[in-house]
């Protein structure tokens, strides 16, 4: 499995997205219907936002967490002190578990970074018992991430490379309305439901917002990292201007919407 998400340092990811995925994990757990005693696989666990939220919010029997990135796996292992949690490096499109091993298969902010997302959904269904739940949540990059669209639209106004980035970013797999629901239904899941979950991303100042992107984290950081000196200076100044919006630098708050989908294994 390849992934379109790049990560250099776990700390950089935490500032870029981990702190927000922790907030999104709680409403997602409620939507997925997680119950005490469940055996759960966390597909694409990252640094453990969903894994540890599950362990703290419910009396889970066991959690198997996997991720394709060794950087994420190493950080999640470092943080873990719960004997119910097992963390390993693995491929979401070839899960290393027997059929019908879990009560629920969950994926927080990962399917839109998997080119073969439907294959990953099929694997989540395979390892979930009959009557169990498959559930996933992804950001609505096109219409639901005001803070990130601010940067994307700014660089798109500056160059053709920026416009190409916007096209890729806004139309990743599973992020269009109804797209994940259709994939769940086509994958043989029953009673499929899709909804929207919203959190707010609150930044202390421009450096808090821009720092991890400027350091090369995530798909936006990968774009910035390829710019030459003059292009980089232009982008830095333009994005700062967009963030400040004519007022002094300081706190800003952006609403962020995610698509969540769940289905029952027949």
CSV table of C-alpha atoms in Angstrom, one decimal:
chain,number,residue,atom,x,y,z
A,1,UNK,CA,0.0,0.0,0.0
A,2,UNK,CA,1.3,3.5,-0.8
A,3,UNK,CA,0.2,6.6,1.0
A,4,UNK,CA,0.0,10.2,0.0
A,5,UNK,CA,0.7,11.4,3.5
A,6,UNK,CA,4.3,12.1,4.4
A,7,UNK,CA,5.7,12.4,7.9
A,8,UNK,CA,9.2,13.4,9.1
A,9,UNK,CA,8.8,13.7,12.8
A,10,UNK,CA,6.1,12.5,15.2
A,11,UNK,CA,6.2,15.9,17.0
A,12,UNK,CA,5.7,17.7,13.7
A,13,UNK,CA,2.6,15.5,13.0
A,14,UNK,CA,1.2,16.2,16.4
A,15,UNK,CA,1.4,20.0,15.8
A,16,UNK,CA,0.0,19.6,12.3
A,17,UNK,CA,-2.8,17.2,12.9
A,18,UNK,CA,-2.4,14.9,15.9
A,19,UNK,CA,-3.9,17.4,18.3
A,20,UNK,CA,-6.9,17.8,16.1
A,21,UNK,CA,-7.4,14.0,15.5
A,22,UNK,CA,-7.5,13.6,19.2
A,23,UNK,CA,-10.5,15.9,19.4
A,24,UNK,CA,-12.2,14.2,16.5
A,25,UNK,CA,-11.6,10.7,18.0
A,26,UNK,CA,-14.3,11.2,20.7
A,27,UNK,CA,-17.3,12.0,18.5
A,28,UNK,CA,-16.1,9.3,16.1
A,29,UNK,CA,-16.1,6.7,18.9
A,30,UNK,CA,-19.7,7.6,19.7
A,31,UNK,CA,-20.7,7.4,16.1
A,32,UNK,CA,-19.1,4.0,15.6
A,33,UNK,CA,-21.1,2.7,18.6
A,34,UNK,CA,-18.1,1.4,20.5
A,35,UNK,CA,-19.1,-0.7,23.5
A,36,UNK,CA,-17.4,-2.1,26.6
A,37,UNK,CA,-15.9,-5.5,25.9
A,38,UNK,CA,-15.2,-4.8,22.2
A,39,UNK,CA,-12.2,-6.2,20.3
A,40,UNK,CA,-11.1,-3.4,17.9
A,41,UNK,CA,-8.6,-3.0,15.1
A,42,UNK,CA,-7.5,0.6,14.6
A,43,UNK,CA,-6.4,0.8,10.9
A,44,UNK,CA,-3.9,3.6,10.3
A,45,UNK,CA,-3.4,4.5,14.0
A,46,UNK,CA,-0.8,7.2,13.5
A,47,UNK,CA,0.6,8.3,16.8
A,48,UNK,CA,-2.4,6.7,18.6
A,49,UNK,CA,-5.1,9.4,18.7
A,50,UNK,CA,-7.9,6.9,18.3
A,51,UNK,CA,-6.2,4.0,19.9
A,52,UNK,CA,-5.6,5.8,23.3
A,53,UNK,CA,-9.0,7.5,23.2
A,54,UNK,CA,-10.7,4.1,22.8
A,55,UNK,CA,-8.7,2.7,25.8
A,56,UNK,CA,-9.6,5.7,28.0
A,57,UNK,CA,-13.3,6.1,27.0
A,58,UNK,CA,-14.5,2.5,27.1
A,59,UNK,CA,-13.7,-0.8,28.8
A,60,UNK,CA,-12.2,-2.3,25.7
A,61,UNK,CA,-11.2,-5.9,25.7
A,62,UNK,CA,-8.3,-5.5,23.2
A,63,UNK,CA,-7.1,-3.1,20.6
A,64,UNK,CA,-4.8,-4.0,17.7
A,65,UNK,CA,-3.4,-0.9,16.1
A,66,UNK,CA,-1.6,-0.8,12.8
A,67,UNK,CA,0.1,1.8,10.6
A,68,UNK,CA,2.2,1.8,7.4
A,69,UNK,CA,4.6,4.4,8.8
A,70,UNK,CA,7.5,3.3,11.0
A,71,UNK,CA,7.7,6.8,12.4
A,72,UNK,CA,4.1,6.6,13.6
A,73,UNK,CA,4.4,3.1,14.9
A,74,UNK,CA,7.6,3.9,16.9
A,75,UNK,CA,5.9,6.9,18.5
A,76,UNK,CA,2.7,5.0,19.4
A,77,UNK,CA,4.8,2.2,20.9
A,78,UNK,CA,6.7,4.7,23.0
A,79,UNK,CA,3.5,6.2,24.3
A,80,UNK,CA,1.8,2.9,25.1
A,81,UNK,CA,1.7,1.4,28.6
A,82,UNK,CA,-1.7,-0.4,28.3
A,83,UNK,CA,-1.5,-4.2,28.0
A,84,UNK,CA,-4.7,-4.3,26.1
A,85,UNK,CA,-3.1,-2.5,23.2
A,86,UNK,CA,-0.9,-4.1,20.6
A,87,UNK,CA,0.8,-1.9,17.9
A,88,UNK,CA,2.6,-3.0,14.8
A,89,UNK,CA,3.6,-1.9,11.3
A,90,UNK,CA,1.3,-3.3,8.7
A,91,UNK,CA,-0.6,-2.5,5.4
A,92,UNK,CA,-4.2,-1.4,5.6
A,93,UNK,CA,-4.8,-3.2,2.3
A,94,UNK,CA,-3.5,-6.5,3.7
A,95,UNK,CA,-4.3,-6.7,7.4
A,96,UNK,CA,-2.4,-9.3,9.2
A,97,UNK,CA,-5.4,-10.7,11.1
A,98,UNK,CA,-7.7,-13.7,10.7
A,99,UNK,CA,-11.1,-13.3,9.3
A,100,UNK,CA,-13.8,-12.2,11.8
A,101,UNK,CA,-11.3,-11.4,14.5
A,102,UNK,CA,-12.8,-8.1,15.7
A,103,UNK,CA,-16.1,-6.6,16.8
A,104,UNK,CA,-15.2,-3.3,15.1
A,105,UNK,CA,-12.7,-2.1,12.5
A,106,UNK,CA,-12.1,1.6,12.7
A,107,UNK,CA,-10.1,4.1,10.6
A,108,UNK,CA,-9.6,7.7,11.7
A,109,UNK,CA,-8.3,10.1,9.1
A,110,UNK,CA,-6.6,7.5,6.9
A,111,UNK,CA,-8.8,6.3,4.0
A,112,UNK,CA,-8.4,9.5,2.0
A,113,UNK,CA,-4.6,8.9,2.0
A,114,UNK,CA,-4.9,5.4,0.7
A,115,UNK,CA,-5.1,5.2,-3.1
A,116,UNK,CA,-6.7,1.8,-2.9
A,117,UNK,CA,-9.2,2.9,-0.3
A,118,UNK,CA,-11.8,0.4,-1.4
A,119,UNK,CA,-9.4,-2.5,-0.9
A,120,UNK,CA,-8.7,-1.2,2.7
A,121,UNK,CA,-12.5,-1.1,3.3
A,122,UNK,CA,-12.7,-4.7,2.1
A,123,UNK,CA,-10.0,-5.8,4.5
A,124,UNK,CA,-11.7,-4.0,7.4
A,125,UNK,CA,-14.9,-5.9,6.5
A,126,UNK,CA,-13.0,-9.2,6.3
A,127,UNK,CA,-11.4,-9.0,9.8
A,128,UNK,CA,-14.7,-7.9,11.4
A,129,UNK,CA,-17.2,-10.6,12.7
A,130,UNK,CA,-20.7,-10.9,11.2
A,131,UNK,CA,-22.9,-8.3,12.9
A,132,UNK,CA,-19.8,-6.2,13.7
A,133,UNK,CA,-19.2,-2.6,12.6
A,134,UNK,CA,-16.8,-1.1,10.1
A,135,UNK,CA,-16.5,2.7,10.5
A,136,UNK,CA,-14.2,5.4,9.1
A,137,UNK,CA,-13.9,9.2,9.1
A,138,UNK,CA,-12.1,11.5,6.7
A,139,UNK,CA,-11.7,15.2,6.4
A,140,UNK,CA,-13.8,17.1,3.8
A,141,UNK,CA,-10.9,18.7,2.1
A,142,UNK,CA,-12.9,20.4,-0.6
A,143,UNK,CA,-15.7,22.1,1.5
A,144,UNK,CA,-15.0,21.5,5.2
A,145,UNK,CA,-11.5,22.6,6.1
A,146,UNK,CA,-11.4,26.4,6.1
A,147,UNK,CA,-7.9,26.6,7.7
A,148,UNK,CA,-6.2,24.3,5.2
A,149,UNK,CA,-8.2,25.7,2.2
A,150,UNK,CA,-6.8,29.2,3.2
A,151,UNK,CA,-3.3,27.9,2.5
A,152,UNK,CA,-4.3,25.9,-0.5
A,153,UNK,CA,-6.2,28.7,-2.3
A,154,UNK,CA,-3.4,31.1,-1.5
A,155,UNK,CA,-0.7,29.0,-3.2
A,156,UNK,CA,-3.1,28.2,-6.1
A,157,UNK,CA,-3.3,31.9,-6.8
A,158,UNK,CA,0.5,32.1,-7.0
A,159,UNK,CA,1.5,29.3,-9.3
A,160,UNK,CA,0.4,26.5,-11.6
A,161,UNK,CA,2.1,24.1,-9.1
A,162,UNK,CA,-0.2,25.5,-6.4
A,163,UNK,CA,-3.2,24.9,-8.6
A,164,UNK,CA,-2.2,21.3,-9.2
A,165,UNK,CA,-1.7,20.8,-5.4
A,166,UNK,CA,-5.3,22.2,-4.8
A,167,UNK,CA,-6.7,19.8,-7.4
A,168,UNK,CA,-5.0,16.8,-5.8
A,169,UNK,CA,-5.8,17.8,-2.2
A,170,UNK,CA,-9.4,18.6,-2.8
A,171,UNK,CA,-10.3,15.4,-4.6
A,172,UNK,CA,-8.5,12.7,-2.7
A,173,UNK,CA,-10.4,9.4,-2.3
A,174,UNK,CA,-13.5,9.2,-0.1
A,175,UNK,CA,-13.9,12.9,0.7
A,176,UNK,CA,-16.8,13.8,-1.6
A,177,UNK,CA,-20.3,13.7,-0.1
A,178,UNK,CA,-21.7,10.2,-0.4
A,179,UNK,CA,-18.5,8.7,-1.8
A,180,UNK,CA,-17.5,6.7,1.3
A,181,UNK,CA,-21.1,5.6,1.8
A,182,UNK,CA,-21.2,4.2,-1.8
A,183,UNK,CA,-17.9,2.5,-1.2
A,184,UNK,CA,-19.2,0.8,2.0
A,185,UNK,CA,-22.3,-0.3,0.2
A,186,UNK,CA,-20.4,-1.6,-2.8
A,187,UNK,CA,-18.1,-3.4,-0.3
A,188,UNK,CA,-21.1,-5.5,0.9
A,189,UNK,CA,-21.7,-3.7,4.2
A,190,UNK,CA,-25.3,-3.3,5.4
A,191,UNK,CA,-27.3,-0.5,7.1
A,192,UNK,CA,-24.7,2.0,5.9
A,193,UNK,CA,-25.0,5.5,7.4
A,194,UNK,CA,-23.0,8.7,6.7
A,195,UNK,CA,-22.9,11.8,8.8
A,196,UNK,CA,-20.8,14.9,9.4
A,197,UNK,CA,-18.6,15.5,12.5
A,198,UNK,CA,-17.2,18.9,13.3
A,199,UNK,CA,-14.4,20.2,15.5
A,200,UNK,CA,-12.6,23.5,15.6
A,201,UNK,CA,-8.9,24.0,15.1
A,202,UNK,CA,-7.7,26.8,17.4
A,203,UNK,CA,-4.2,28.3,16.8
A,204,UNK,CA,-2.3,30.6,19.1
A,205,UNK,CA,-0.7,32.5,16.3
A,206,UNK,CA,0.7,32.2,12.7
A,207,UNK,CA,3.7,30.2,13.8
A,208,UNK,CA,1.5,27.7,15.6
A,209,UNK,CA,-0.5,27.3,12.3
A,210,UNK,CA,2.4,27.4,9.8
A,211,UNK,CA,5.3,25.8,11.7
A,212,UNK,CA,4.7,22.1,10.9
A,213,UNK,CA,3.8,22.9,7.3
A,214,UNK,CA,6.9,25.0,6.9
A,215,UNK,CA,8.9,22.0,8.4
A,216,UNK,CA,7.6,19.8,5.6
A,217,UNK,CA,5.0,17.8,7.4
A,218,UNK,CA,2.0,16.3,5.5
A,219,UNK,CA,1.0,16.8,1.9
A,220,UNK,CA,1.0,20.6,2.2
A,221,UNK,CA,4.5,20.5,3.8
A,222,UNK,CA,5.7,18.3,1.0
A,223,UNK,CA,4.7,21.1,-1.4
A,224,UNK,CA,6.4,23.8,0.5
A,225,UNK,CA,9.6,21.8,0.9
A,226,UNK,CA,10.1,21.7,-2.9
A,227,UNK,CA,10.0,25.4,-3.4
A,228,UNK,CA,13.1,27.4,-4.1
A,229,UNK,CA,14.1,30.4,-1.9
A,230,UNK,CA,12.2,33.1,-3.7
A,231,UNK,CA,9.1,30.9,-4.1
A,232,UNK,CA,9.2,30.0,-0.5
A,233,UNK,CA,9.5,33.6,0.7
A,234,UNK,CA,6.5,34.5,-1.5
A,235,UNK,CA,4.4,31.7,-0.1
A,236,UNK,CA,5.4,32.4,3.5
A,237,UNK,CA,4.4,36.0,3.1
A,238,UNK,CA,1.2,35.3,1.2
A,239,UNK,CA,-0.1,32.7,3.7
A,240,UNK,CA,0.8,34.9,6.6
A,241,UNK,CA,-1.2,37.7,5.1
A,242,UNK,CA,-4.2,35.3,4.6
A,243,UNK,CA,-3.9,34.1,8.2
A,244,UNK,CA,-3.7,37.6,9.7
A,245,UNK,CA,-6.5,38.9,7.4
A,246,UNK,CA,-5.5,42.5,8.0
A,247,UNK,CA,-5.3,42.2,11.8
A,248,UNK,CA,-2.4,41.7,14.2
A,249,UNK,CA,-1.0,38.2,14.4
A,250,UNK,CA,-2.7,36.2,17.2
A,251,UNK,CA,-5.3,33.5,17.9
A,252,UNK,CA,-7.5,32.2,15.1
A,253,UNK,CA,-10.2,29.5,15.0
A,254,UNK,CA,-11.3,27.4,12.1
A,255,UNK,CA,-14.2,25.0,11.8
A,256,UNK,CA,-13.4,21.7,10.3
A,257,UNK,CA,-15.9,19.1,9.0
A,258,UNK,CA,-15.3,15.4,8.5
A,259,UNK,CA,-17.3,12.7,6.8
A,260,UNK,CA,-18.0,9.7,9.0
A,261,UNK,CA,-19.4,6.4,7.7
A,262,UNK,CA,-20.4,3.1,9.4
A,263,UNK,CA,-21.8,-0.2,8.2
A,264,UNK,CA,-22.7,-3.6,9.5
A,265,UNK,CA,-20.9,-6.8,8.4
A,266,UNK,CA,-23.5,-9.3,7.1
